[in-house]
Coordinates of C-alpha atoms in Angstrom, one line a residue:
X193 CA -41.6 1.5 -4.2
X194 CA -45.0 2.6 -5.1
X195 CA -48.2 2.0 -3.1
X196 CA -49.8 0.2 -6.0
X197 CA -47.9 -2.5 -8.0
X198 CA -44.9 -3.7 -6.1
X199 CA -46.3 -2.5 -2.8
X200 CA -49.5 -4.5 -3.3
X201 CA -47.5 -7.6 -4.2
X202 CA -45.4 -7.2 -1.1
X203 CA -48.5 -7.0 1.2
X204 CA -50.1 -10.0 -0.5
X205 CA -47.0 -12.1 0.2
X206 CA -47.1 -11.1 3.8
X207 CA -50.8 -11.8 4.1
X208 CA -50.3 -15.3 2.6
X209 CA -47.6 -16.2 5.1
X210 CA -49.7 -14.9 8.1
X211 CA -52.8 -16.7 6.8
X212 CA -51.1 -20.2 7.2
X213 CA -52.4 -20.1 10.7
X214 CA -55.9 -20.0 9.3
X215 CA -54.9 -22.9 7.0
X216 CA -53.8 -25.0 10.1
X217 CA -57.0 -24.2 11.9
X218 CA -59.1 -25.5 9.0
X219 CA -56.9 -28.5 8.5
X220 CA -56.9 -29.4 12.2
X221 CA -60.7 -29.1 12.3
X222 CA -61.3 -31.7 9.7
X223 CA -58.3 -34.1 10.0
X224 CA -59.6 -35.2 13.4
X225 CA -62.9 -36.2 11.8
X226 CA -61.0 -38.6 9.5
X227 CA -58.8 -40.0 12.4
X228 CA -61.7 -40.5 14.8
X229 CA -63.0 -43.9 13.6
X230 CA -59.5 -45.3 13.7
X231 CA -58.8 -43.8 17.1
X232 CA -62.1 -45.3 18.4
X233 CA -61.1 -48.7 17.2
X234 CA -57.5 -48.7 18.4
X235 CA -57.9 -47.0 21.7
X236 CA -61.4 -48.3 22.6
X237 CA -63.0 -44.9 23.0
X238 CA -66.4 -44.5 24.6
X239 CA -68.7 -41.7 23.3
X240 CA -67.5 -39.4 26.0
X241 CA -63.9 -40.0 25.1
X242 CA -64.6 -39.5 21.5
X243 CA -66.0 -36.1 22.4
X244 CA -62.8 -35.5 24.4
X245 CA -60.6 -36.4 21.4
X246 CA -62.4 -33.7 19.4
X247 CA -63.0 -31.0 22.0
X248 CA -59.5 -31.1 23.6
X249 CA -58.2 -28.9 20.8
X250 CA -61.1 -26.5 21.2
X251 CA -60.3 -26.3 25.0
X252 CA -56.8 -25.3 24.0
X253 CA -58.1 -22.7 21.6
X254 CA -60.1 -21.2 24.4
X255 CA -56.9 -20.9 26.4
X256 CA -54.8 -19.6 23.5
X257 CA -56.1 -16.0 23.4
X258 CA -55.4 -15.7 27.2
X259 CA -51.7 -16.7 26.5
X260 CA -51.7 -14.3 23.6
X261 CA -52.7 -11.4 25.8
X262 CA -49.2 -10.9 26.9
X263 CA -47.4 -12.2 23.8
X264 CA -49.0 -10.0 21.2
X265 CA -48.3 -6.8 23.1
X266 CA -44.9 -7.7 24.6
X267 CA -43.4 -9.9 21.9
X268 CA -45.1 -8.5 18.9
X269 CA -47.6 -9.9 16.4
X270 CA -45.0 -11.8 14.3
X271 CA -43.4 -13.5 17.3
X272 CA -46.8 -14.5 18.6
X273 CA -47.5 -16.3 15.3
X274 CA -44.1 -17.9 15.6
X275 CA -44.9 -19.2 19.1
X276 CA -48.2 -20.6 17.7
X277 CA -46.3 -22.4 15.0
X278 CA -44.1 -24.2 17.5
X279 CA -47.3 -25.3 19.4
X280 CA -48.6 -26.7 16.1
X281 CA -45.4 -28.6 15.5
X282 CA -45.3 -30.1 19.0
X283 CA -49.0 -31.1 18.7
X284 CA -48.5 -32.8 15.3
X285 CA -45.6 -34.9 16.6
X286 CA -47.0 -35.6 20.1
X287 CA -50.5 -36.6 19.0
X288 CA -49.1 -38.8 16.2
X289 CA -47.0 -40.7 18.7
X290 CA -49.6 -40.8 21.5
X291 CA -50.1 -44.2 23.2
X292 CA -53.4 -43.4 24.8
X293 CA -56.4 -41.0 24.7
X294 CA -55.1 -38.9 27.6
X295 CA -51.7 -38.0 26.1
X296 CA -53.4 -37.7 22.8
X297 CA -55.8 -35.1 24.3
X298 CA -52.9 -33.3 26.0
X299 CA -51.0 -32.8 22.7
X300 CA -54.3 -31.8 20.9
X301 CA -54.7 -29.2 23.7
X302 CA -51.3 -27.9 22.9
X303 CA -52.3 -27.6 19.3
X304 CA -55.4 -25.8 20.3
X305 CA -53.2 -23.2 22.1
X306 CA -51.6 -22.7 18.8
X307 CA -55.0 -22.3 17.1
X308 CA -56.0 -19.7 19.7
X309 CA -52.8 -17.7 19.3
X310 CA -52.8 -17.8 15.5
X311 CA -56.4 -16.9 15.0
X312 CA -56.0 -14.0 17.4
X313 CA -52.7 -12.6 16.0
X314 CA -53.0 -13.3 12.3
X315 CA -56.1 -11.0 11.6
X316 CA -54.6 -8.3 13.8
X317 CA -51.3 -8.5 11.9
X318 CA -52.8 -8.4 8.5
X319 CA -55.2 -5.6 9.4
X320 CA -52.4 -3.5 10.8
X321 CA -50.2 -3.8 7.7
X322 CA -53.0 -3.5 5.0
X323 CA -53.9 -0.2 3.3
X324 CA -57.5 0.7 4.2
X325 CA -58.8 -0.1 0.7
X326 CA -57.2 -3.6 0.8
X327 CA -57.9 -4.5 4.4
X328 CA -61.1 -6.4 3.9
X329 CA -59.8 -8.4 1.0
X330 CA -56.5 -9.2 2.8
X331 CA -58.1 -10.3 6.0
X332 CA -60.3 -12.7 3.9
X333 CA -57.0 -14.3 2.7
X334 CA -57.0 -15.9 6.2
X335 CA -60.5 -17.3 5.5
X336 CA -59.4 -18.6 2.1
X337 CA -56.4 -20.4 3.7
X338 CA -58.8 -21.9 6.3
X339 CA -61.0 -23.3 3.6
X340 CA -58.1 -24.7 1.6
X341 CA -56.9 -26.4 4.8
X342 CA -60.3 -28.0 5.2
X343 CA -60.4 -29.3 1.7
X344 CA -56.8 -30.7 1.8
X345 CA -57.6 -32.3 5.2
X346 CA -60.4 -34.2 3.4
X347 CA -57.9 -35.5 0.9
X348 CA -55.2 -36.4 3.5
X349 CA -57.8 -38.1 5.7
X350 CA -58.9 -40.3 2.8
X351 CA -55.3 -41.0 1.7
X352 CA -54.3 -42.2 5.1
X353 CA -57.5 -44.1 5.8
X354 CA -56.0 -47.4 6.6
X355 CA -55.6 -49.5 9.8
X356 CA -52.5 -49.3 11.9
X357 CA -50.5 -46.1 11.6
X358 CA -53.0 -44.4 9.3
X359 CA -54.5 -42.0 11.9
X360 CA -51.0 -41.3 13.2
X361 CA -49.9 -40.1 9.7
X362 CA -53.0 -37.9 9.6
X363 CA -51.7 -36.2 12.7
X364 CA -48.1 -36.0 11.5
X365 CA -49.2 -34.5 8.2
X366 CA -50.1 -31.3 10.0
X367 CA -46.4 -30.7 10.6
X368 CA -45.8 -30.1 6.8
X369 CA -47.5 -26.7 6.5
X370 CA -46.0 -25.7 9.9
X371 CA -42.6 -25.9 8.4
X372 CA -43.6 -23.5 5.7
X373 CA -45.2 -21.2 8.3
X374 CA -42.0 -21.1 10.3
X375 CA -39.9 -20.4 7.2
X376 CA -42.2 -17.6 6.1
X377 CA -42.4 -16.0 9.5
X378 CA -38.6 -15.7 9.5
X379 CA -38.7 -13.3 6.6
X380 CA -41.8 -11.2 7.0
X381 CA -41.7 -7.9 9.0
X382 CA -43.3 -7.0 12.3
X383 CA -46.5 -4.9 12.4
X384 CA -45.6 -1.2 11.8
X385 CA -48.3 -0.1 14.3
X386 CA -46.8 -2.4 17.0
X387 CA -43.3 -1.0 16.2
X388 CA -44.5 2.6 16.6
X389 CA -46.2 1.7 19.9
X390 CA -42.7 0.4 21.0
X391 CA -41.0 3.7 19.9
X392 CA -39.3 2.0 16.9
X393 CA -40.5 4.5 14.3
X394 CA -37.5 4.0 12.0
X395 CA -38.3 0.3 11.5
X396 CA -42.0 1.1 11.0
X397 CA -41.3 3.7 8.4
X398 CA -39.2 1.3 6.3
X399 CA -42.0 -1.3 6.3
X400 CA -44.7 1.3 5.4
X401 CA -42.5 2.6 2.5
X402 CA -42.5 -0.9 1.0
X403 CA -46.3 -1.0 1.1
X404 CA -47.3 2.6 0.2
X405 CA -44.2 4.5 -1.0
X406 CA -42.3 7.2 0.8
X407 CA -44.8 10.1 0.8
X408 CA -47.8 8.1 1.9
X409 CA -45.6 6.1 4.4
X410 CA -44.6 9.4 6.2
X411 CA -48.1 10.6 6.3
X412 CA -49.4 7.2 7.7
X413 CA -46.6 7.2 10.3
X414 CA -47.8 10.6 11.5
X415 CA -51.4 9.4 11.7
X416 CA -50.3 6.3 13.7
X417 CA -48.3 8.5 16.1
X418 CA -51.2 10.9 16.5
X419 CA -53.6 8.1 17.1
X420 CA -51.4 6.5 19.8
X421 CA -50.9 9.8 21.6
X422 CA -54.7 10.1 22.0
X423 CA -54.9 6.6 23.4
X424 CA -54.2 5.7 27.0
X425 CA -51.9 2.9 28.1
X426 CA -53.7 -0.1 26.7
X427 CA -54.9 -1.5 30.0
X428 CA -57.9 -3.9 30.4
X429 CA -60.0 -1.2 32.1
X430 CA -60.0 0.7 28.8
X431 CA -62.3 -2.0 27.3
X432 CA -65.0 -0.6 29.6
X433 CA -64.5 3.1 28.8
X434 CA -67.3 4.9 26.9
X435 CA -67.0 4.2 23.2
X436 CA -64.4 1.4 23.5
X437 CA -67.0 -0.5 25.6
X438 CA -69.4 -0.3 22.7
X439 CA -66.9 -1.6 20.2
X440 CA -66.0 -4.4 22.7
X441 CA -69.6 -5.5 23.1
X442 CA -70.2 -5.4 19.3
X443 CA -67.1 -7.4 18.6
X444 CA -67.9 -10.0 21.3
X445 CA -71.6 -10.5 20.4
X446 CA -70.8 -10.6 16.6
X447 CA -68.2 -13.4 17.1
X448 CA -70.5 -15.4 19.4
X449 CA -73.2 -15.2 16.7
X450 CA -70.6 -16.4 14.2
X451 CA -70.3 -19.7 16.2
X452 CA -73.9 -20.3 17.4
X453 CA -75.7 -19.6 14.1
X454 CA -75.7 -23.4 13.2
X455 CA -73.8 -23.2 9.9
X456 CA -70.6 -24.3 11.7
X457 CA -72.4 -27.4 12.9
X458 CA -73.3 -28.1 9.3
X459 CA -69.6 -28.0 8.5
X460 CA -68.3 -29.9 11.6
X461 CA -71.0 -32.6 11.4
X462 CA -71.5 -32.6 7.6
X463 CA -70.7 -36.3 7.2
X464 CA -73.0 -37.2 10.1
X465 CA -75.9 -35.1 8.9
X466 CA -75.8 -36.5 5.4
X467 CA -75.2 -40.0 6.5
X468 CA -78.3 -39.8 8.8
X469 CA -80.2 -38.4 5.9
X470 CA -79.2 -41.3 3.7
X471 CA -76.6 -39.6 1.5
X472 CA -73.6 -41.9 0.8
X473 CA -71.0 -40.6 -1.6
X474 CA -68.0 -42.8 -1.0
X475 CA -66.5 -45.6 1.0
X476 CA -65.1 -43.2 3.6
X477 CA -67.7 -41.1 5.6
X478 CA -65.6 -38.0 5.3
X479 CA -65.8 -38.1 1.5
X480 CA -69.6 -37.5 1.7
X481 CA -68.9 -34.0 2.9
X482 CA -66.8 -33.1 -0.2
X483 CA -69.7 -31.3 -2.0
X484 CA -70.2 -29.0 1.0
X485 CA -66.5 -28.3 1.5
X486 CA -66.1 -27.6 -2.3
X487 CA -69.0 -25.1 -2.1
X488 CA -67.4 -23.2 0.7
X489 CA -64.1 -23.1 -1.3
X490 CA -65.9 -21.6 -4.3
X491 CA -67.8 -19.1 -2.1
X492 CA -64.6 -18.0 -0.4
X493 CA -63.2 -17.1 -3.8
X494 CA -66.4 -15.2 -4.7
X495 CA -66.2 -13.4 -1.4
X496 CA -63.1 -11.4 -2.5
X497 CA -64.9 -9.3 -5.2
X498 CA -68.0 -9.0 -3.0
X499 CA -66.1 -7.6 0.0
X500 CA -64.3 -5.2 -2.4
X501 CA -67.5 -4.0 -4.0
X502 CA -70.2 -3.9 -1.3
X503 CA -70.3 -2.3 2.2
X504 CA -69.5 -4.4 5.2
X505 CA -73.0 -4.0 6.8
X506 CA -74.9 -4.7 3.5
X507 CA -73.0 -7.9 2.8
X508 CA -73.3 -9.0 6.4
X509 CA -77.1 -8.5 6.5
X510 CA -77.6 -10.3 3.2
X511 CA -75.4 -13.2 4.3
X512 CA -77.1 -13.8 7.6
X513 CA -80.5 -13.5 6.1
X514 CA -79.7 -16.2 3.6
X515 CA -78.3 -18.4 6.4
X516 CA -81.7 -18.1 8.2
X517 CA -83.4 -19.1 4.9
X518 CA -81.1 -22.2 4.7
X519 CA -82.1 -23.3 8.2
X520 CA -85.8 -22.9 7.4
X521 CA -85.4 -25.0 4.2
X522 CA -83.6 -27.6 6.3
X523 CA -86.4 -27.7 8.8
X524 CA -89.0 -28.1 6.1
X525 CA -86.9 -30.8 4.5
X526 CA -86.7 -32.8 7.7
X527 CA -90.3 -32.2 8.6
X528 CA -91.6 -33.3 5.2
X529 CA -89.2 -36.2 4.7
X530 CA -87.9 -35.1 1.4
X531 CA -85.5 -37.4 -0.5
X532 CA -82.0 -37.7 1.0
X533 CA -80.2 -35.7 -1.7
X534 CA -82.4 -32.7 -1.0
X535 CA -80.5 -32.3 2.3
X536 CA -77.7 -30.8 0.2
X537 CA -79.8 -27.9 -0.9
X538 CA -80.2 -26.2 2.6
X539 CA -76.6 -27.1 3.4
X540 CA -75.4 -25.3 0.2
X541 CA -77.6 -22.3 1.0
X542 CA -76.5 -22.0 4.6
X543 CA -72.8 -22.8 4.2
X544 CA -72.5 -20.8 1.0
X545 CA -74.1 -17.7 2.5
X546 CA -72.0 -18.0 5.6
X547 CA -68.7 -18.2 3.6
X548 CA -69.7 -15.4 1.2
X549 CA -70.3 -12.9 4.0
X550 CA -70.5 -13.6 7.7
X551 CA -67.4 -15.9 8.0
X552 CA -64.9 -13.4 6.6
X553 CA -66.7 -10.2 7.7
X554 CA -66.8 -11.2 11.4
X555 CA -63.0 -11.4 11.4
X556 CA -62.6 -8.3 9.3
X557 CA -64.8 -6.2 11.5
X558 CA -63.3 -7.2 14.9
X559 CA -59.8 -6.9 13.6
X560 CA -60.3 -3.2 12.7
X561 CA -62.8 -1.7 15.1
X562 CA -60.4 -1.4 18.1
X563 CA -57.8 1.3 18.7
X564 CA -54.2 0.2 18.3
X565 CA -53.1 0.0 22.0
X566 CA -56.1 -2.0 23.1
X567 CA -56.5 -4.1 19.9
X568 CA -54.6 -7.2 21.0
X569 CA -56.3 -7.3 24.4
X570 CA -59.7 -6.8 22.9
X571 CA -59.2 -9.5 20.3
X572 CA -57.9 -11.9 22.9
X573 CA -61.0 -11.5 25.0
X574 CA -63.3 -11.6 22.0
X575 CA -61.5 -14.8 20.8
X576 CA -61.9 -16.4 24.2
X577 CA -65.7 -16.0 24.0
X578 CA -65.6 -17.1 20.4
X579 CA -63.9 -20.5 21.2
X580 CA -66.0 -20.9 24.4
X581 CA -69.2 -20.6 22.4
X582 CA -67.7 -22.8 19.7
X583 CA -67.0 -25.5 22.3
X584 CA -70.4 -25.3 23.9
X585 CA -72.3 -25.4 20.6
X586 CA -70.2 -28.3 19.4
X587 CA -70.9 -30.2 22.6
X588 CA -74.6 -29.6 22.8
X589 CA -75.5 -29.8 19.1
X590 CA -75.7 -33.7 19.2
X591 CA -77.7 -33.6 22.5
X592 CA -80.2 -31.0 21.2
X593 CA -80.6 -32.9 17.9
X594 CA -81.2 -36.2 19.8
X595 CA -83.8 -34.5 22.0
X596 CA -85.8 -33.2 19.1
X597 CA -85.5 -36.5 17.2
X598 CA -86.7 -38.6 20.2
X599 CA -89.5 -36.2 21.1
X600 CA -90.7 -35.0 17.7
X601 CA -89.6 -37.7 15.3
X602 CA -87.1 -35.4 13.5
X603 CA -84.5 -32.7 14.1
X604 CA -86.4 -29.9 12.3
X605 CA -86.8 -28.0 15.6
X606 CA -83.0 -27.6 15.8
X607 CA -82.9 -25.7 12.5
X608 CA -85.9 -23.5 13.5
X609 CA -83.9 -22.6 16.5
X610 CA -80.9 -21.7 14.4
X611 CA -83.1 -19.7 12.0
X612 CA -84.3 -17.7 15.0
X613 CA -80.7 -17.1 16.1
X614 CA -79.8 -15.8 12.6
X615 CA -82.8 -13.5 12.6
X616 CA -81.6 -12.1 15.9
X617 CA -78.2 -11.6 14.3
X618 CA -79.7 -9.7 11.4
X619 CA -81.4 -7.3 13.9
X620 CA -78.3 -6.8 15.9
X621 CA -76.1 -6.2 12.8
X622 CA -78.6 -3.7 11.4
X623 CA -79.0 -1.8 14.7
X624 CA -75.4 -1.9 16.1
X625 CA -72.7 -2.9 13.7
X626 CA -70.9 0.2 12.2
X627 CA -69.7 0.6 8.6
X628 CA -65.9 0.7 8.5
X629 CA -65.0 0.1 4.9
X630 CA -62.4 2.4 3.5
X631 CA -61.4 4.0 6.8
X632 CA -57.9 3.9 8.3
X633 CA -57.5 2.2 11.7
X634 CA -56.7 5.5 13.2
X635 CA -60.0 7.1 11.9
X636 CA -62.0 4.2 13.4
X637 CA -60.1 4.5 16.7
X638 CA -60.8 8.3 16.7
X639 CA -64.5 7.7 16.2
X640 CA -64.8 5.5 19.3
X641 CA -63.0 8.0 21.4
X642 CA -65.1 10.9 20.3
X643 CA -68.6 9.6 19.3
X644 CA -68.8 6.0 20.4
X645 CA -71.5 6.6 22.9
X646 CA -74.0 8.2 20.5
X647 CA -77.1 6.3 19.5
X648 CA -77.7 5.4 15.8
X649 CA -74.1 5.3 14.8
X650 CA -74.4 1.9 13.1
X651 CA -76.3 3.2 10.2
X652 CA -73.6 5.6 9.0
X653 CA -70.1 5.3 7.7
X654 CA -68.0 6.2 10.7
X655 CA -66.1 8.8 8.7
X656 CA -69.2 10.9 8.5
X657 CA -69.4 11.2 12.3
X658 CA -65.7 12.0 13.1

């Protein structure tokens, strides 16, 4: 096969299967919003227990990367995604049959484990199979699947919005895409870089040939072997070695910024935000969020050519700057008491900018900046902090909003705070985040080993400093 036509088609098929984990993450995030009113009524939930029903999955997602530490290195990337799919299936059935909030929360926790495993292993897997020139676009397939999952969950939530077993069918519905994920994982290959690390070069070469053709496959295999020989044993202590420590700090801070910037709260609490502003677009509260979810779907599609055309850092800086602008407009909107429909304007700016740049680029960057032997461990720790920050911001957003509303008459101060966080993220990205577009994973790993401790590296393409 060649590295262009059939090889590209082959890698796109693999990326689509691997990205079903992202689909399930988005689907799970929104389907609970549709089920919550019915859960509250049937199980008699207090506000605290409502929070538990939502956050139990996030707690599982925090634990998922810790489980994945061993799985991704010992079992492989593909088998780790398979394990995640089984957790998803158990969660779908268990939560749908739950008789009380505590067993419901337990099964949601199990599903969260699957989320943590899938969102850690899928980007690694895609990045390790993708040719350098396709890596950014292919990792963004995971983001597209996530957004598709969000939009389909809105439809499913509305379709099953009836008393009785309605919320249970919402939970059961998550099992349908899991079946497709399991079937797809049975036929896609393992990561060639993981195979080489396990001294299974023959299997790795066959996979690389299907992607790039024989000549390029042999060359890439040699590059992978050379890169692994320069690396140590892949122990945790390597995360704190000069160079690798810099990459680890960058990845961790970038992913924390991706959760605390406020735009995720616009997505998670979109129905609530618009309902409080007086926007009502349907008999079901979740339907009022359709315009926002539709915008992020369109922007995810637009992100593909943008990622291909522009540099990682340039697109990241533009994206976060526009997010800050969206928060400022929201603050002015709330302060001035503009008409309810005006609330959609800053939400479109913020969520659109986030989806065009920061959302996919954060995953692209952290999936490619670590050397092969340490990549899964680094991603596991980074994802732990990602979900921990996601849990904390989701828990405290309503509290902070209530504080500003009670003391200042509106929640504009919350969005000024988010604008400040986005501004800090712009500064951090400009000063510290390196440009990695078009480089092989081995070239990036070599940079950290040789030059990672030098100041000023972020402003240059890494290849120029190797």
